[in-house]
Amino acid sequence: MKLYFRYMSILLKSQMEYRVSFILLSIGQFFVPFLIFVSIFLLFERFPNIGGWSLYEVALCYSVIHISFSLSECFARGFDSFSSIIINGDFDRILVRPQSTILQVLGSKFEFTRIGRLSQSIIVLIYSISNLTIAWDIYKIITLILMIISGIFIFTGIYMLGAALCFWTTEGLEVINIFTDGGREMSQYPLNIYKEWVRKFFTFVIPFGTVNYLPLMFILDKIKGNSFKYMLTPLYGIIFIIPCVMIWNIGVKHYKSTGS
């Protein structure tokens, strides 16, 4: 981890050399998801609720997924741009270093301008919580923290899967964006508003449902009986990273240099 923080420090200093550019990009990152939230707000001006969920409940769902997405974009962006590392032949250099390939790829790029998106999401989180009457206790606080951590692991895992495909295709495949950007757009609403096959896919295949919909049922007291299993569902999202790491390691073993 010492090396990871060293990478982070170096790239932060590098990006801060162009402060005006950094500030403008951060402001831009603030307004992109802000406009998405405005569209949700206007939607609820037309309809009092969607699938039994109020504006503030959807806002809580939205904020959790966008906080997770912004943090994973900031700290796992190296995987998203991994195809350039393959094409330039830089992965050959990574392989001969006595450090984990995952750690080195993670440390190859950080997008600190995502602080704009993160700030906007935190504001929406505060806005939603302040307008909801939630009986907070230690279990619900832990669940909320686990939801954000779980989302970070899922998005990072998808980035890792996309990067692993580069071992066979060299170029990154845009289809991965269906699961990152598409998954983010789908899961900013509670999954019960979609058809059953969508709910099952984003629960059992790409487990976004375990990040917000199911644990939110626990936090918002929308379930009766044993709610403990709903509290633990974010852990399934964290476990999602294990098969992603395994596929990455398989890809590393089958890597053939482009000769660049």
Coordinates of C-alpha atoms in Angstrom, one line a residue:
M1 CA 0.0 0.0 0.0
K2 CA 3.0 2.3 0.6
L3 CA 3.8 2.1 -3.1
Y4 CA 0.1 2.7 -4.1
F5 CA 0.0 5.9 -2.0
R6 CA 3.4 6.9 -3.5
Y7 CA 1.8 6.6 -7.0
M8 CA -1.1 8.6 -5.8
S9 CA 1.1 11.4 -4.5
I10 CA 3.1 11.6 -7.7
L11 CA 0.0 11.8 -10.0
L12 CA -1.8 14.3 -7.7
K13 CA 1.3 16.6 -7.9
S14 CA 1.4 16.1 -11.7
Q15 CA -2.3 17.0 -12.2
M16 CA -2.1 20.0 -9.8
E17 CA 0.6 21.5 -12.1
Y18 CA -2.3 22.6 -14.3
R19 CA -4.6 23.9 -11.6
V20 CA -7.0 25.9 -13.8
S21 CA -7.5 22.9 -16.0
F22 CA -8.0 20.7 -12.8
I23 CA -10.6 23.1 -11.4
L24 CA -12.5 23.5 -14.6
L25 CA -12.6 19.7 -15.1
S26 CA -13.8 19.2 -11.5
I27 CA -16.6 21.7 -12.0
G28 CA -17.6 19.9 -15.2
Q29 CA -17.7 16.7 -13.3
F30 CA -20.0 18.3 -10.8
F31 CA -22.6 19.4 -13.3
V32 CA -22.8 16.2 -15.4
P33 CA -24.4 14.1 -12.7
F34 CA -26.2 17.2 -11.4
L35 CA -28.2 17.5 -14.6
I36 CA -29.1 13.8 -14.3
F37 CA -30.4 14.4 -10.8
V38 CA -32.4 17.5 -12.1
S39 CA -34.1 15.2 -14.6
I40 CA -35.0 12.8 -11.8
F41 CA -36.3 15.8 -9.8
L42 CA -38.5 17.0 -12.7
L43 CA -39.8 13.4 -13.2
F44 CA -41.1 13.4 -9.6
E45 CA -42.7 16.8 -10.3
R46 CA -44.9 14.9 -12.8
F47 CA -45.4 11.7 -10.7
P48 CA -45.7 11.5 -6.9
N49 CA -43.8 8.2 -6.7
I50 CA -42.3 5.6 -9.0
G51 CA -42.9 2.0 -8.0
G52 CA -43.7 3.1 -4.5
W53 CA -40.5 5.0 -4.1
S54 CA -40.5 8.7 -3.3
L55 CA -38.1 11.4 -4.6
Y56 CA -36.0 11.4 -1.5
E57 CA -35.8 7.6 -1.4
V58 CA -34.7 7.5 -5.1
A59 CA -32.3 10.4 -4.3
L60 CA -30.7 8.2 -1.6
C61 CA -30.4 5.3 -4.1
Y62 CA -28.9 7.7 -6.7
S63 CA -26.4 9.2 -4.3
V64 CA -25.0 5.8 -3.1
I65 CA -24.4 4.6 -6.7
H66 CA -22.8 7.8 -7.8
I67 CA -20.5 8.1 -4.8
S68 CA -19.3 4.6 -5.5
F69 CA -18.9 5.3 -9.2
S70 CA -16.9 8.5 -8.7
L71 CA -14.6 6.9 -6.2
S72 CA -13.9 3.9 -8.4
E73 CA -13.4 6.2 -11.4
C74 CA -10.9 8.1 -9.3
F75 CA -8.9 5.2 -7.9
A76 CA -9.3 2.4 -10.5
R77 CA -9.1 4.4 -13.7
G78 CA -5.8 2.6 -14.6
F79 CA -7.9 -0.4 -15.7
D80 CA -10.2 1.7 -17.8
S81 CA -7.2 2.9 -19.9
F82 CA -5.4 -0.4 -19.8
S83 CA -5.6 -1.0 -23.6
S84 CA -3.0 1.9 -24.2
I85 CA -0.6 0.1 -21.8
I86 CA -0.9 -3.1 -23.8
I87 CA -0.6 -1.3 -27.2
N88 CA 2.5 0.7 -26.1
G89 CA 4.2 -2.4 -24.7
D90 CA 4.3 -0.9 -21.2
F91 CA 2.9 -4.0 -19.7
D92 CA 6.1 -5.8 -20.5
R93 CA 7.9 -3.4 -18.2
I94 CA 5.2 -3.9 -15.5
L95 CA 5.7 -7.7 -15.6
V96 CA 9.5 -7.5 -14.8
R97 CA 8.9 -5.4 -11.7
P98 CA 8.7 -7.2 -8.3
Q99 CA 5.2 -5.9 -7.5
S100 CA 1.7 -7.0 -8.2
T101 CA 0.4 -6.2 -11.7
I102 CA -2.9 -5.1 -10.2
L103 CA -1.2 -2.7 -7.9
Q104 CA 0.9 -1.2 -10.7
V105 CA -2.1 -0.8 -13.1
L106 CA -4.2 0.8 -10.4
G107 CA -1.3 3.2 -9.7
S108 CA -0.9 4.1 -13.4
K109 CA -3.7 6.6 -13.5
F110 CA -5.9 8.5 -11.0
E111 CA -8.7 10.9 -12.0
F112 CA -8.8 13.3 -9.1
T113 CA -11.1 15.6 -11.0
R114 CA -13.9 13.1 -10.0
I115 CA -14.0 15.1 -6.8
G116 CA -16.6 17.2 -8.6
R117 CA -18.9 14.3 -9.2
L118 CA -18.2 13.0 -5.6
S119 CA -19.1 16.4 -4.1
Q120 CA -22.4 16.5 -6.0
S121 CA -23.3 13.0 -4.9
I122 CA -22.6 13.8 -1.3
I123 CA -24.8 16.9 -1.5
V124 CA -27.6 14.7 -2.8
L125 CA -27.0 12.1 -0.1
I126 CA -27.3 14.8 2.6
Y127 CA -30.4 16.3 0.9
S128 CA -32.1 12.9 0.8
I129 CA -31.3 11.8 4.3
S130 CA -32.3 15.2 5.8
N131 CA -35.8 14.8 4.2
L132 CA -36.3 11.1 5.1
T133 CA -37.5 10.0 8.6
I134 CA -35.0 7.1 9.1
A135 CA -34.6 5.6 12.5
W136 CA -30.8 5.5 12.3
D137 CA -28.9 3.0 14.5
I138 CA -25.4 1.5 14.2
Y139 CA -26.6 -1.3 11.9
K140 CA -28.1 1.1 9.4
I141 CA -25.0 3.3 9.4
I142 CA -22.8 0.2 8.8
T143 CA -25.1 -0.9 6.0
L144 CA -24.9 2.5 4.3
I145 CA -21.1 2.4 4.5
L146 CA -21.0 -1.1 3.2
M147 CA -23.3 -0.1 0.3
I148 CA -20.8 2.5 -0.9
I149 CA -17.8 0.1 -0.4
S150 CA -19.7 -2.6 -2.3
G151 CA -20.4 -0.3 -5.2
I152 CA -16.7 0.6 -5.4
F153 CA -15.7 -3.0 -5.6
I154 CA -18.3 -3.8 -8.3
F155 CA -17.3 -0.9 -10.6
T156 CA -13.6 -1.7 -10.0
G157 CA -14.3 -5.4 -10.8
I158 CA -16.0 -4.4 -14.1
Y159 CA -13.1 -2.2 -15.0
M160 CA -10.8 -5.1 -14.3
L161 CA -12.8 -7.4 -16.5
G162 CA -12.7 -4.9 -19.3
A163 CA -8.9 -4.6 -18.9
A164 CA -8.5 -8.4 -18.8
L165 CA -10.2 -8.7 -22.2
C166 CA -7.4 -6.6 -23.6
F167 CA -5.1 -9.6 -23.1
W168 CA -7.0 -11.3 -25.9
T169 CA -8.3 -8.4 -28.0
T170 CA -5.5 -5.7 -27.4
E171 CA -8.1 -3.0 -27.8
G172 CA -10.6 -2.2 -25.1
L173 CA -14.2 -3.2 -25.9
E174 CA -16.9 -0.6 -25.6
V175 CA -19.3 -3.3 -24.6
I176 CA -17.9 -3.0 -21.0
N177 CA -19.5 0.5 -20.9
I178 CA -22.9 -1.2 -20.9
F179 CA -22.0 -2.6 -17.4
T180 CA -20.3 0.5 -16.0
D181 CA -22.2 3.5 -17.4
G182 CA -25.3 1.4 -18.2
G183 CA -25.2 -0.3 -14.8
R184 CA -24.8 3.1 -13.1
E185 CA -27.8 4.5 -15.0
M186 CA -30.0 1.5 -14.2
S187 CA -29.1 1.2 -10.5
Q188 CA -29.6 4.9 -9.7
Y189 CA -33.3 3.8 -9.4
P190 CA -34.5 1.0 -7.2
L191 CA -34.5 -2.2 -9.2
N192 CA -38.1 -3.2 -8.5
I193 CA -39.3 -0.7 -11.1
Y194 CA -37.7 -2.8 -13.9
K195 CA -38.8 -6.1 -15.4
E196 CA -37.9 -9.3 -13.6
W197 CA -35.1 -10.3 -16.0
V198 CA -33.4 -7.0 -15.4
R199 CA -33.7 -7.3 -11.7
K200 CA -32.2 -10.8 -11.8
F201 CA -29.4 -9.8 -14.1
F202 CA -28.4 -6.9 -11.9
T203 CA -28.7 -8.9 -8.8
F204 CA -27.2 -12.3 -9.6
V205 CA -24.8 -11.5 -12.5
I206 CA -23.7 -7.9 -12.0
P207 CA -24.8 -7.5 -8.4
F208 CA -25.8 -3.8 -8.4
G209 CA -29.0 -4.8 -6.6
T210 CA -27.0 -5.7 -3.6
V211 CA -25.5 -2.2 -3.5
N212 CA -28.6 -0.1 -3.2
Y213 CA -32.1 -1.8 -3.7
L214 CA -31.9 -4.7 -1.2
P215 CA -30.0 -2.9 1.6
L216 CA -32.2 0.2 1.1
M217 CA -35.2 -2.0 1.9
F218 CA -33.5 -2.6 5.3
I219 CA -32.5 1.1 5.9
L220 CA -36.0 2.4 4.9
D221 CA -37.8 -0.3 7.0
K222 CA -39.6 -1.5 3.8
I223 CA -39.4 -5.2 4.9
K224 CA -41.0 -7.2 7.7
G225 CA -39.6 -10.2 9.5
N226 CA -35.9 -11.1 9.3
S227 CA -34.2 -8.1 7.8
F228 CA -30.6 -9.2 8.8
K229 CA -30.0 -10.8 5.4
Y230 CA -30.9 -7.6 3.7
M231 CA -28.3 -5.8 5.8
L232 CA -25.6 -8.2 4.6
T233 CA -26.4 -8.1 0.9
P234 CA -23.6 -5.5 0.2
L235 CA -21.1 -8.2 1.1
Y236 CA -22.1 -10.1 -2.1
G237 CA -21.1 -7.0 -4.1
I238 CA -17.7 -7.0 -2.4
I239 CA -17.2 -10.7 -3.2
F240 CA -17.8 -9.9 -6.9
I241 CA -14.2 -8.7 -7.0
I242 CA -12.9 -12.3 -6.4
P243 CA -13.8 -13.8 -9.9
C244 CA -12.7 -10.6 -11.5
V245 CA -9.2 -11.0 -10.0
M246 CA -9.1 -14.6 -11.0
I247 CA -10.0 -13.7 -14.6
W248 CA -7.3 -11.0 -14.5
N249 CA -4.7 -13.5 -13.4
I250 CA -5.7 -15.9 -16.2
G251 CA -5.3 -13.1 -18.7
V252 CA -1.8 -12.2 -17.3
K253 CA -0.7 -15.9 -17.8
H254 CA -1.9 -15.8 -21.4
Y255 CA -0.4 -12.4 -22.2
K256 CA 1.6 -12.1 -25.4
S257 CA 3.5 -8.9 -26.0
T258 CA 2.5 -6.7 -29.0
G259 CA 6.2 -6.1 -29.6
S260 CA 5.8 -2.3 -29.4

